[in-house]
Coordinates of N, CA and C in Angstrom, one line a residue:
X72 N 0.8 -1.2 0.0 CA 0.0 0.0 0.0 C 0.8 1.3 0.0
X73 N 0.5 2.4 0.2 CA 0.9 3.6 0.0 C 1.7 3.9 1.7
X74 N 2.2 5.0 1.4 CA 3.0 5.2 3.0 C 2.5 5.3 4.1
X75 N 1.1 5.7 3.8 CA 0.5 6.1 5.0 C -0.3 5.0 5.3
X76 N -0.8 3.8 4.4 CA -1.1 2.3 4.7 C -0.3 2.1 5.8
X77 N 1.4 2.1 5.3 CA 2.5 1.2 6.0 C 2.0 2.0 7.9
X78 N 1.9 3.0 7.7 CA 1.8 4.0 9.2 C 1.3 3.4 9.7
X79 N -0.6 3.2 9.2 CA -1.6 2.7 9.8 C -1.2 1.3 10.4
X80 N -1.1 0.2 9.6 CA -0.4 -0.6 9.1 C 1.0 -1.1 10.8
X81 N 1.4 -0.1 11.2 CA 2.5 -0.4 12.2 C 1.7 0.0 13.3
X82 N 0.9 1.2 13.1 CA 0.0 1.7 14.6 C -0.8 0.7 15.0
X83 N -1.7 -0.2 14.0 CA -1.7 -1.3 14.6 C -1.5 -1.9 14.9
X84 N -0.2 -2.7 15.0 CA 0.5 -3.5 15.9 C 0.6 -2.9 16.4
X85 N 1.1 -1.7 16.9 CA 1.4 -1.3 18.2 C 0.1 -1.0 19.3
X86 N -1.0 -1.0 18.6 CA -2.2 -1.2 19.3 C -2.5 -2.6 19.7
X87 N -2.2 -3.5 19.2 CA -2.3 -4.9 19.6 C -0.9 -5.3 20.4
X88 N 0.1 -5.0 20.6 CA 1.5 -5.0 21.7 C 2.3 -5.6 20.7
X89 N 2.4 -5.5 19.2 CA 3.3 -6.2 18.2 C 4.0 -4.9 18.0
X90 N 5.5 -5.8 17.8 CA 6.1 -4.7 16.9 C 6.6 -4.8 15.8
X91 N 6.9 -3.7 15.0 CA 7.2 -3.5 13.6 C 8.5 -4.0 13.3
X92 N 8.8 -5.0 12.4 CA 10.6 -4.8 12.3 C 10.6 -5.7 10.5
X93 N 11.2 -4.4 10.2 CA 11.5 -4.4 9.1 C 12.7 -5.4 8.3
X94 N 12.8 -6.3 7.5 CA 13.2 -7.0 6.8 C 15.0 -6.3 6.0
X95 N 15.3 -6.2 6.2 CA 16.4 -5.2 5.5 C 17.9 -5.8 4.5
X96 N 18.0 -5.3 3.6 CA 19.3 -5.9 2.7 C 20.0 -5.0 2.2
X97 N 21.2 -4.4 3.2 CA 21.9 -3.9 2.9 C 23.5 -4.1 2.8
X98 N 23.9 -5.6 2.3 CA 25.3 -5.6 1.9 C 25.3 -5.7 0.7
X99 N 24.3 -5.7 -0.1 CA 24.2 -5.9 -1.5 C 23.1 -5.1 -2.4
X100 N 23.9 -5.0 -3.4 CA 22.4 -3.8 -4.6 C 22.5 -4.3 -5.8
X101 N 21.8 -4.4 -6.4 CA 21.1 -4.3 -7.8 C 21.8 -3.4 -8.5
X102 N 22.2 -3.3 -10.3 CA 22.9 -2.8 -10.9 C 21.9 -1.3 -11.4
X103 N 20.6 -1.5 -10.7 CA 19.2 -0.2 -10.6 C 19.5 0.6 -9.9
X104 N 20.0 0.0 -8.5 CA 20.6 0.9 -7.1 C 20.9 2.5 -7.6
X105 N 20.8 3.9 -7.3 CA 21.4 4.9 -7.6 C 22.6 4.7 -7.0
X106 N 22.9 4.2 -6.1 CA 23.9 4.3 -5.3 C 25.0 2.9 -6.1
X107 N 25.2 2.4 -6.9 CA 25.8 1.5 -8.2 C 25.5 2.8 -9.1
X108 N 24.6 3.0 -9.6 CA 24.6 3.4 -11.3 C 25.6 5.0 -11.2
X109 N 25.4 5.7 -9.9 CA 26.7 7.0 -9.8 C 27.4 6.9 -10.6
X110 N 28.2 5.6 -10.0 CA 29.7 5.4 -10.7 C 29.5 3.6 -10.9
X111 N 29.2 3.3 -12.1 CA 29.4 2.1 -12.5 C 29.8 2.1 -14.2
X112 N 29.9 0.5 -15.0 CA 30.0 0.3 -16.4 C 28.9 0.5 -16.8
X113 N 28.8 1.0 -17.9 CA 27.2 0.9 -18.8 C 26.1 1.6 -18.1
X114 N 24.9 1.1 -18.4 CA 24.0 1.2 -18.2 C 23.5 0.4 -16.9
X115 N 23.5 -0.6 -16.4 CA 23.2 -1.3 -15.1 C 24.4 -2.2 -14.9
X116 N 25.5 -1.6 -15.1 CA 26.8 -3.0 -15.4 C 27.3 -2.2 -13.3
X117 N 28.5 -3.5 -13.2 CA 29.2 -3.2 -11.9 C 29.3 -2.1 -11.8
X118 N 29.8 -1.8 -10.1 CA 30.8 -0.6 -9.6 C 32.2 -0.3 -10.5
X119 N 31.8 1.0 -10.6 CA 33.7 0.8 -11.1 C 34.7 0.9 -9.9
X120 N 35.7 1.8 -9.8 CA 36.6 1.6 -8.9 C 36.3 2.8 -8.2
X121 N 36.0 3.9 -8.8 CA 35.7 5.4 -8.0 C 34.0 5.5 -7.5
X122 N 33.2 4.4 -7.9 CA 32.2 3.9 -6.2 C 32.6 4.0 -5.0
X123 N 32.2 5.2 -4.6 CA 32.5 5.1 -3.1 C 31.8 4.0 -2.1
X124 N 30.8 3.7 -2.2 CA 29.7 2.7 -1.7 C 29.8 1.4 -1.9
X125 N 30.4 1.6 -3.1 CA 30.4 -0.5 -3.6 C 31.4 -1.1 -3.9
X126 N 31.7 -2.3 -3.4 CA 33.8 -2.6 -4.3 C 33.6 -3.5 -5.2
X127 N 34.3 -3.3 -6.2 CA 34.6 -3.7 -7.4 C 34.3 -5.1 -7.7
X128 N 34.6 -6.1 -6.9 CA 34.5 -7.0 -6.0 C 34.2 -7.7 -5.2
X129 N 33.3 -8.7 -5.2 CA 32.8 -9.4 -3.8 C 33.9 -9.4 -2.6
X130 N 33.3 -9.3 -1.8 CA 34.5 -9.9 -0.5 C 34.2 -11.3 0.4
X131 N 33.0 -11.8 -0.5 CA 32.6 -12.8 0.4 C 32.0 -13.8 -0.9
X132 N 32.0 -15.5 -0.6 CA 31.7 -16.2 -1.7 C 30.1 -16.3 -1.8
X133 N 29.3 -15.9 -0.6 CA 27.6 -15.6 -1.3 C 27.3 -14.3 -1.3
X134 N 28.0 -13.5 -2.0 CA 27.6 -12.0 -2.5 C 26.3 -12.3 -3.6
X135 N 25.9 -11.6 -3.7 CA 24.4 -11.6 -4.6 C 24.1 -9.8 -4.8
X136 N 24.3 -10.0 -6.2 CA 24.3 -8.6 -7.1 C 25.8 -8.1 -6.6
X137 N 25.4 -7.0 -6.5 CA 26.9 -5.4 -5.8 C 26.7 -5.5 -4.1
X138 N 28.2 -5.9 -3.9 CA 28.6 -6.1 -2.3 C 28.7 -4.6 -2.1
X139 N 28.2 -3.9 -1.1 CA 28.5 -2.8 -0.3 C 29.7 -2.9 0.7
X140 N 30.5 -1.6 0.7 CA 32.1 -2.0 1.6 C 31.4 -0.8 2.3
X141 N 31.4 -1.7 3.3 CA 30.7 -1.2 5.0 C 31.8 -0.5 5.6
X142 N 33.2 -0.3 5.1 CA 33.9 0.5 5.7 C 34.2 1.9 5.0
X143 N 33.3 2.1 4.2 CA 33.2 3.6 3.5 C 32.5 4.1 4.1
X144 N 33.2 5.3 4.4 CA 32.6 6.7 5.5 C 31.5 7.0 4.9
X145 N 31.0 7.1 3.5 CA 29.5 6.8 2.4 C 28.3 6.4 3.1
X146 N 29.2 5.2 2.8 CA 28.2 3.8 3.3 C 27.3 3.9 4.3
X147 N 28.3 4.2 5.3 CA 28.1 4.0 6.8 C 27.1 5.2 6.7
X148 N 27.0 6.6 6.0 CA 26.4 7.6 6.4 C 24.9 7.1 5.7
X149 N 25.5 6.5 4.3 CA 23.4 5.6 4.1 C 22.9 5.0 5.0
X150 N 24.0 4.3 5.2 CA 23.3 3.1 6.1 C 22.7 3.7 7.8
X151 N 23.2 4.3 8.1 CA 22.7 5.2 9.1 C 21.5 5.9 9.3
X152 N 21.6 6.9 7.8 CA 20.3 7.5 8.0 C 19.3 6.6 7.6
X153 N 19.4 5.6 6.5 CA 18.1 4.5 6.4 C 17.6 4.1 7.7
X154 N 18.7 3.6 8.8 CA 18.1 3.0 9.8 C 17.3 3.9 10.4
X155 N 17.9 5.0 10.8 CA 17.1 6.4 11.4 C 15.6 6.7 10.9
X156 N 16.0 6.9 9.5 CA 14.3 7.5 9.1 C 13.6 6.3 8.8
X157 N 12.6 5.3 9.2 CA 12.2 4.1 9.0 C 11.7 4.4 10.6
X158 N 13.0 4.2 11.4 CA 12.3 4.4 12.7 C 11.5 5.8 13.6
X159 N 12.4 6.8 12.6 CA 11.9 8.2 12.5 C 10.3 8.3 12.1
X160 N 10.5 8.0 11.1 CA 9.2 8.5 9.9 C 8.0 7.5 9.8
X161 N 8.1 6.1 10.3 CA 6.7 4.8 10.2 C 7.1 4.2 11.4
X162 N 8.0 4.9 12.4 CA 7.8 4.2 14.0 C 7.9 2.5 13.8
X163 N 8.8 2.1 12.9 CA 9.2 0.9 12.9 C 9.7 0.8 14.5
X164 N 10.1 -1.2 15.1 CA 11.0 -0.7 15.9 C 12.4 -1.8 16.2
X165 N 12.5 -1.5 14.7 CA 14.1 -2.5 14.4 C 14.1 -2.9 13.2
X166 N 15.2 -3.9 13.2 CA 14.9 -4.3 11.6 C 16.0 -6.1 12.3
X167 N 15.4 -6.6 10.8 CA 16.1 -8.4 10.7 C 17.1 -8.0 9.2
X168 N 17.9 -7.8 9.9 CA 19.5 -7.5 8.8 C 19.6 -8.6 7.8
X169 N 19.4 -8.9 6.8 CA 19.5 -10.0 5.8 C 21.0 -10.4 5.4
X170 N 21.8 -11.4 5.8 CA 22.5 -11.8 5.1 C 24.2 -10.8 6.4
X171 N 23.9 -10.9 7.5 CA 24.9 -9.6 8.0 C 26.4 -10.1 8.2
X172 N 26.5 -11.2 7.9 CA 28.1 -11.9 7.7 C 28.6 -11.3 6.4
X173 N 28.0 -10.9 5.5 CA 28.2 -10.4 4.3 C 29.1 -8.6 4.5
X174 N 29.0 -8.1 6.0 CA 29.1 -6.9 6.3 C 30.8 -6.9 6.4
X175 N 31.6 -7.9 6.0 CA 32.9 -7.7 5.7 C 33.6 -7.3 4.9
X176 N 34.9 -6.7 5.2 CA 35.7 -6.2 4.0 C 36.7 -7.2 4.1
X177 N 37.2 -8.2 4.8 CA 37.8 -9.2 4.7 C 37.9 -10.2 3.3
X178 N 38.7 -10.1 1.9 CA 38.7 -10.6 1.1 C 38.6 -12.0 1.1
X179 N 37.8 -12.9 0.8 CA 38.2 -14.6 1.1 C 36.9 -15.2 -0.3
X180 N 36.9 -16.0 -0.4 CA 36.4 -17.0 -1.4 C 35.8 -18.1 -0.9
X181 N 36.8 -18.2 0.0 CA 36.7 -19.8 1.1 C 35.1 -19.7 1.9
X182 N 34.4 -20.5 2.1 CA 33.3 -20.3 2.9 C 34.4 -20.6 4.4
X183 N 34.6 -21.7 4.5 CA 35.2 -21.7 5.6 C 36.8 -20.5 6.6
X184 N 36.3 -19.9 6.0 CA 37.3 -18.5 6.4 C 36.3 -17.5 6.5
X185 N 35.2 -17.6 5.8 CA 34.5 -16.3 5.4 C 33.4 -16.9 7.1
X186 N 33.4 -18.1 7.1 CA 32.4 -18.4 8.5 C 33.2 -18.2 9.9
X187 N 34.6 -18.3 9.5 CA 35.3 -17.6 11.2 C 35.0 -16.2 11.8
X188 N 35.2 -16.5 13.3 CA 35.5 -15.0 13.7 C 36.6 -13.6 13.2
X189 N 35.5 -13.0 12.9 CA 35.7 -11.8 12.1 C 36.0 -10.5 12.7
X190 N 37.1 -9.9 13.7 CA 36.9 -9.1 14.4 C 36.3 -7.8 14.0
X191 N 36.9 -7.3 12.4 CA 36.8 -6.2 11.7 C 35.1 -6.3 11.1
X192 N 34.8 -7.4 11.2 CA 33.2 -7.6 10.8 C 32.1 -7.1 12.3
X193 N 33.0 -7.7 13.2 CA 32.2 -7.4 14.4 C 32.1 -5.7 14.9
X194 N 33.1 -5.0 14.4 CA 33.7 -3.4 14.8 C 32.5 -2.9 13.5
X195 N 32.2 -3.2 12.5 CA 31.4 -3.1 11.4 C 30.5 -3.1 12.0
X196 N 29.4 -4.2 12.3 CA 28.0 -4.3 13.1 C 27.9 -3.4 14.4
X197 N 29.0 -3.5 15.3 CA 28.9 -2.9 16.2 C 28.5 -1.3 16.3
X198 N 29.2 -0.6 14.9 CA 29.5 0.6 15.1 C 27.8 0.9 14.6
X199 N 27.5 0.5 13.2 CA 25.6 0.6 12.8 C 25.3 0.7 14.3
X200 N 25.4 -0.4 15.5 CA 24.3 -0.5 16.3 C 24.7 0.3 17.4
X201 N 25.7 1.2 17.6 CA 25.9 2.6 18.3 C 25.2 3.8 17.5
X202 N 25.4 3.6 16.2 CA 24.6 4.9 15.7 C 23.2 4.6 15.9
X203 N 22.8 3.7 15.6 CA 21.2 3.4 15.7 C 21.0 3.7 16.9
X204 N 21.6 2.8 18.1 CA 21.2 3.2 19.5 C 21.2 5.1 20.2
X205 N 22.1 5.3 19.6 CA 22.4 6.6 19.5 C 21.0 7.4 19.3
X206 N 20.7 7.3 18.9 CA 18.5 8.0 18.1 C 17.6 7.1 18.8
X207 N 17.5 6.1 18.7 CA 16.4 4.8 19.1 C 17.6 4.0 20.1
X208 N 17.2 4.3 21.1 CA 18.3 3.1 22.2 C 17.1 1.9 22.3
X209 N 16.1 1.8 22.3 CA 14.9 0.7 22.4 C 15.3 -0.1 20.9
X210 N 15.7 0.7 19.8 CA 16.0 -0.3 18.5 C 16.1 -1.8 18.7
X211 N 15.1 -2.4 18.0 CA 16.1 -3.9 17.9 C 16.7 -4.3 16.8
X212 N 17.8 -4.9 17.0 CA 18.6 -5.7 16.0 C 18.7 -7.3 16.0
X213 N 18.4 -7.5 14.7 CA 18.1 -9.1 14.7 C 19.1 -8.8 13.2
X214 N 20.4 -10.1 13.6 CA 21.4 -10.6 12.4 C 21.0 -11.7 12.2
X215 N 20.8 -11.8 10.6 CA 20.9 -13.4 9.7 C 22.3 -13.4 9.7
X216 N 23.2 -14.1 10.3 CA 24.4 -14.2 11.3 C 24.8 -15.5 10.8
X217 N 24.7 -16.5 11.2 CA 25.0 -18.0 11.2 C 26.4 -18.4 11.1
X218 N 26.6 -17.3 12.3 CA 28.3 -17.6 12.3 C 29.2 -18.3 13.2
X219 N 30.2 -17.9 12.9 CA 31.0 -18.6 14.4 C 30.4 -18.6 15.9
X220 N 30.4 -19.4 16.9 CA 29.7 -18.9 18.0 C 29.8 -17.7 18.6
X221 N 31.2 -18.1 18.9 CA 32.0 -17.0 19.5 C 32.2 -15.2 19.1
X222 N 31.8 -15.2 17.2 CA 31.4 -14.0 17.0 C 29.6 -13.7 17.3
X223 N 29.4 -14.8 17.6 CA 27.8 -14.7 17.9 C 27.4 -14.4 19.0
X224 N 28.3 -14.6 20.3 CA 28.2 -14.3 21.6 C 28.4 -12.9 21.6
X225 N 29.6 -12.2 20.8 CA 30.3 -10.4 21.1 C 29.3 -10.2 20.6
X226 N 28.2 -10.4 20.0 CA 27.7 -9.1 19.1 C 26.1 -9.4 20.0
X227 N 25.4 -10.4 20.5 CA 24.5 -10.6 21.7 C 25.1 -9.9 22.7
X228 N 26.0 -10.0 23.3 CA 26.2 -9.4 24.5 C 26.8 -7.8 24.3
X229 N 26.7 -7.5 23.2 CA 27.3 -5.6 22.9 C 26.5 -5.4 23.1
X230 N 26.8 -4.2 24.1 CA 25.8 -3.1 24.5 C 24.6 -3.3 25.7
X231 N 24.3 -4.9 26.2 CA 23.8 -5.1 27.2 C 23.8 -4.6 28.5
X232 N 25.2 -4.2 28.6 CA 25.8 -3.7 30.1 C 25.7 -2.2 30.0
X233 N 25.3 -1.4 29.1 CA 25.0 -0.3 28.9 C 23.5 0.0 29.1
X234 N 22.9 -0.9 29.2 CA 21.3 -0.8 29.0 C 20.7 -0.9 27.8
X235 N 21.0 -0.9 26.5 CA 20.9 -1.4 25.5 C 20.1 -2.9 25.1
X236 N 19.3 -3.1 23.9 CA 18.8 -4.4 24.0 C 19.7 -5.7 23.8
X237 N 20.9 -5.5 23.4 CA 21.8 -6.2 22.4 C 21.5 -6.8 20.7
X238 N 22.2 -7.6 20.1 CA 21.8 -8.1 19.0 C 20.9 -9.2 19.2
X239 N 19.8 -10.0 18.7 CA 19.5 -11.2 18.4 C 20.1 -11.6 16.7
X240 N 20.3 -12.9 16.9 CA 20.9 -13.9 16.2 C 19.9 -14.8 15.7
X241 N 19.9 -15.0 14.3 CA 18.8 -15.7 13.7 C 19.8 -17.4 13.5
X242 N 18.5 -18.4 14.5 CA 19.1 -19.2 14.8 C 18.0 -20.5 14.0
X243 N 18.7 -20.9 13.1 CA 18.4 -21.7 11.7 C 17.8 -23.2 12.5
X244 N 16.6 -23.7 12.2 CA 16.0 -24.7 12.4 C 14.7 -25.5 11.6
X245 N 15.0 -25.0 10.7 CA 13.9 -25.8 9.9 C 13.5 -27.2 9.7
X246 N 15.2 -27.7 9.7 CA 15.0 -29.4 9.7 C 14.3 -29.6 11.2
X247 N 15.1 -29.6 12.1 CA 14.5 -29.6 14.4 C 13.1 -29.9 13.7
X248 N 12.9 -28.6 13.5 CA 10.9 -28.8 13.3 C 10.4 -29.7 12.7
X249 N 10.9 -29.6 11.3 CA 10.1 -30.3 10.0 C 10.2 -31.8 10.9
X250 N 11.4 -32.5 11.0 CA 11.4 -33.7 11.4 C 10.8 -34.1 12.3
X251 N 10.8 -33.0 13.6 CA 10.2 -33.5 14.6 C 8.3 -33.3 14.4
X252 N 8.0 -32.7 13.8 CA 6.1 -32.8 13.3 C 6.4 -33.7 12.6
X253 N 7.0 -34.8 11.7 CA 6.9 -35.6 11.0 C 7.2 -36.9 12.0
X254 N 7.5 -36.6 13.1 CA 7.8 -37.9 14.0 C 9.0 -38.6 13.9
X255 N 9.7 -38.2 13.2 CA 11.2 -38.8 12.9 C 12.0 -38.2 14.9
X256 N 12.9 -39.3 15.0 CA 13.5 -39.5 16.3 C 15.3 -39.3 16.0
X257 N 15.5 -39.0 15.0 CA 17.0 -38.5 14.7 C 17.7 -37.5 15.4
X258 N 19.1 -37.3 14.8 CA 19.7 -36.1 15.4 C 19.0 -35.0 15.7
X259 N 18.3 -34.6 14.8 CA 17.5 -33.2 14.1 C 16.2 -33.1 15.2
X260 N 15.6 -34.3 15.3 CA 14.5 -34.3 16.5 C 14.3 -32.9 17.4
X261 N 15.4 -33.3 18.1 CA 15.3 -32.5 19.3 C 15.2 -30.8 19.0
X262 N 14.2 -29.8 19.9 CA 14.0 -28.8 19.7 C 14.8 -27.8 20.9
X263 N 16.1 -29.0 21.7 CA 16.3 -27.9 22.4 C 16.9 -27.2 22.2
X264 N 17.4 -26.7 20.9 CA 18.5 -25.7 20.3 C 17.6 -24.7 20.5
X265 N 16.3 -24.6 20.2 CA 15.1 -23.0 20.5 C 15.1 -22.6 21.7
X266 N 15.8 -23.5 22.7 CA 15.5 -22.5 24.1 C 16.9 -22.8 24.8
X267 N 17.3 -21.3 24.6 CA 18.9 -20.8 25.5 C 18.8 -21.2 26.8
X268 N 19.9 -21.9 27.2 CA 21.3 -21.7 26.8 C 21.4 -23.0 26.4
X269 N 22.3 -23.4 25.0 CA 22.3 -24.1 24.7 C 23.9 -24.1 23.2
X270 N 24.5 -24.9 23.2 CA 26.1 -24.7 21.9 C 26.9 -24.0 22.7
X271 N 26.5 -23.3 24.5 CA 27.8 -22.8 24.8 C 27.3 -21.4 24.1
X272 N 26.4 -21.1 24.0 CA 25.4 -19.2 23.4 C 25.0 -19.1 24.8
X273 N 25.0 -17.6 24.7 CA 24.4 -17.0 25.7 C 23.1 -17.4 26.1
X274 N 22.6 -16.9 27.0 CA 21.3 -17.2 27.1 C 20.5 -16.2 26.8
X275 N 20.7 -15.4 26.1 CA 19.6 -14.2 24.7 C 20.0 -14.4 23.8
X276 N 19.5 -13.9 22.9 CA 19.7 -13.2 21.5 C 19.5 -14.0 20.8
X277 N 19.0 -15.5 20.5 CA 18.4 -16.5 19.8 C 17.1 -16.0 19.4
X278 N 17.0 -16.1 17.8 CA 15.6 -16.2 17.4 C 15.3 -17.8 16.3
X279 N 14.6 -18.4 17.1 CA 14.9 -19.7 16.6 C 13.7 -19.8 15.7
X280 N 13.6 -20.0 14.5 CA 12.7 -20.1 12.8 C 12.5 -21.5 12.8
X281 N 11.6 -22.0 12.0 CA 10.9 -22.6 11.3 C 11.2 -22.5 10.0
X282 N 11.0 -21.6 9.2 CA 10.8 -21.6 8.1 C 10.9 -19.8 7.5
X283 N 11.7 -19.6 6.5 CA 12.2 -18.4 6.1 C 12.1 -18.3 4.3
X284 N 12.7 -17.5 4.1 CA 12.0 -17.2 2.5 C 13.1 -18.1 2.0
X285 N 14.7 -18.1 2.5 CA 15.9 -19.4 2.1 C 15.1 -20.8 2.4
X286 N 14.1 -21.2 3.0 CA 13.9 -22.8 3.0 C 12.7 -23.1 2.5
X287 N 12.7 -24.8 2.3 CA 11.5 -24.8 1.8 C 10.2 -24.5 2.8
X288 N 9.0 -24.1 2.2 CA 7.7 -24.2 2.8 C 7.4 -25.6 3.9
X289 N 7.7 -25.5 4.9 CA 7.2 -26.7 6.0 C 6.3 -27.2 5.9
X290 N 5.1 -26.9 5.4 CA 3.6 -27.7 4.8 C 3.9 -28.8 3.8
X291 N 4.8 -28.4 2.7 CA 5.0 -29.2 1.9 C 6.1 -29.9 2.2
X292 N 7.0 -29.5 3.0 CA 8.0 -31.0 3.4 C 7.4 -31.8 4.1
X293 N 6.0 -31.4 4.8 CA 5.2 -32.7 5.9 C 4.4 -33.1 5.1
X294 N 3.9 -32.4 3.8 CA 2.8 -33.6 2.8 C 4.1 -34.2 1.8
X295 N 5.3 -34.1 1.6 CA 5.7 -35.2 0.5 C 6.7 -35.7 1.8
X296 N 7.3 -35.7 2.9 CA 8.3 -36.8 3.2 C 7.7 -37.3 4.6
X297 N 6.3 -36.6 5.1 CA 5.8 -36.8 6.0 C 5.4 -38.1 6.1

């Protein structure tokens, strides 16, 4: 609907004790992006080199479309005010970061290097979630993460001891479920990975899924393998 739908649209949930949180994808753009076509080849082609916003180059092996380099002073000022006016202007009250291991400038190919602890990734998230807290301290942050534990613990427990909400961590379970409504008694069974503490994780910042727009539909894995 129109802007003022989305308004209504969030004042509602806030009338019923739900909150608003926004879906967000910002380590990657489209060759449509204004922020690509400034300075890119052609007509919808790559970044060139004098993109201040985008590098020339993926830095990570599941980039999708134009990777954003989260360490341009640029960047950081879009990415900022996006978070800001969303929560400014339609009283959103957070967002679910798509893809936020992607937020590296650490060059690698390797999945298994690109899934270690990332200190310069973690100084990256952290700093977004000072500026955001900075305007909105109530903000929430929820990372599609799925990373090392250990970077998954610093970025839950940032900003806690401050009074702050900290991060939640999107915590992948589709098989747990699917198998366990289907009655299967396997590894996958067990659903105590949904309730912290549990892998040696804190005991916050878990948001444990079912099913997400990356997996299949859960209905249809219990009518064909159920």
């Amino acid at each position: 609907g129109s802007p003022d739908d989305f308004k209504a649209f969030v004042d509602a949930a806030h009338a019923r004790g739900s909150a608003g949180i926004l879906d967000v994808v910002y380590n990657h753009a489209t060759g449509q992006s204004p922020l690509i076509r400034l300075n890119n080849q052609g007509t919808f082609g790559p970044p060139t080199a004098s993109n201040p916003w985008a590098n020339t180059s993926a830095r990570h092996p599941f980039n999708v479309f134009n990777d954003m380099n989260h360490e341009s002073p640029l960047t950081q000022i879009w990415l900022d005010r996006a978070n800001r006016y969303w929560m400014d202007e339609y009283h959103v009250d957070g967002y679910r970061y798509d893809l936020s291991k992607g937020f590296t400038q650490r060059q690698s190919n390797d999945v298994g290097a690109w899934n270690a602890y990332d200190a310069s990734r973690v100084a990256l998230l952290t700093r977004m979630a000072d500026s955001l807290w900075a305007a909105h301290p109530d903000a929430l942050i929820i990372l599609e993460h799925l990373g090392d534990p250990r970077e998954e613990r610093d970025l839950a427990a940032y900003g806690r001891e401050e009074g702050f909400p900290g991060m939640m961590l999107w915590n992948k379970m589709p098989d747990e479920y699917a198998e366990s409504a289907m009655g299967y008694l396997g590894n996958r069974a067990s659903l105590t990975r949904a309730y912290p503490p549990n892998n040696d994780y804190p005991i916050w910042g878990q948001i444990a899924y079912q099913e997400s727009h990356d997996e299949q539909w859960q209905l249809y894995q219990l009518r064909t393998f159920g």
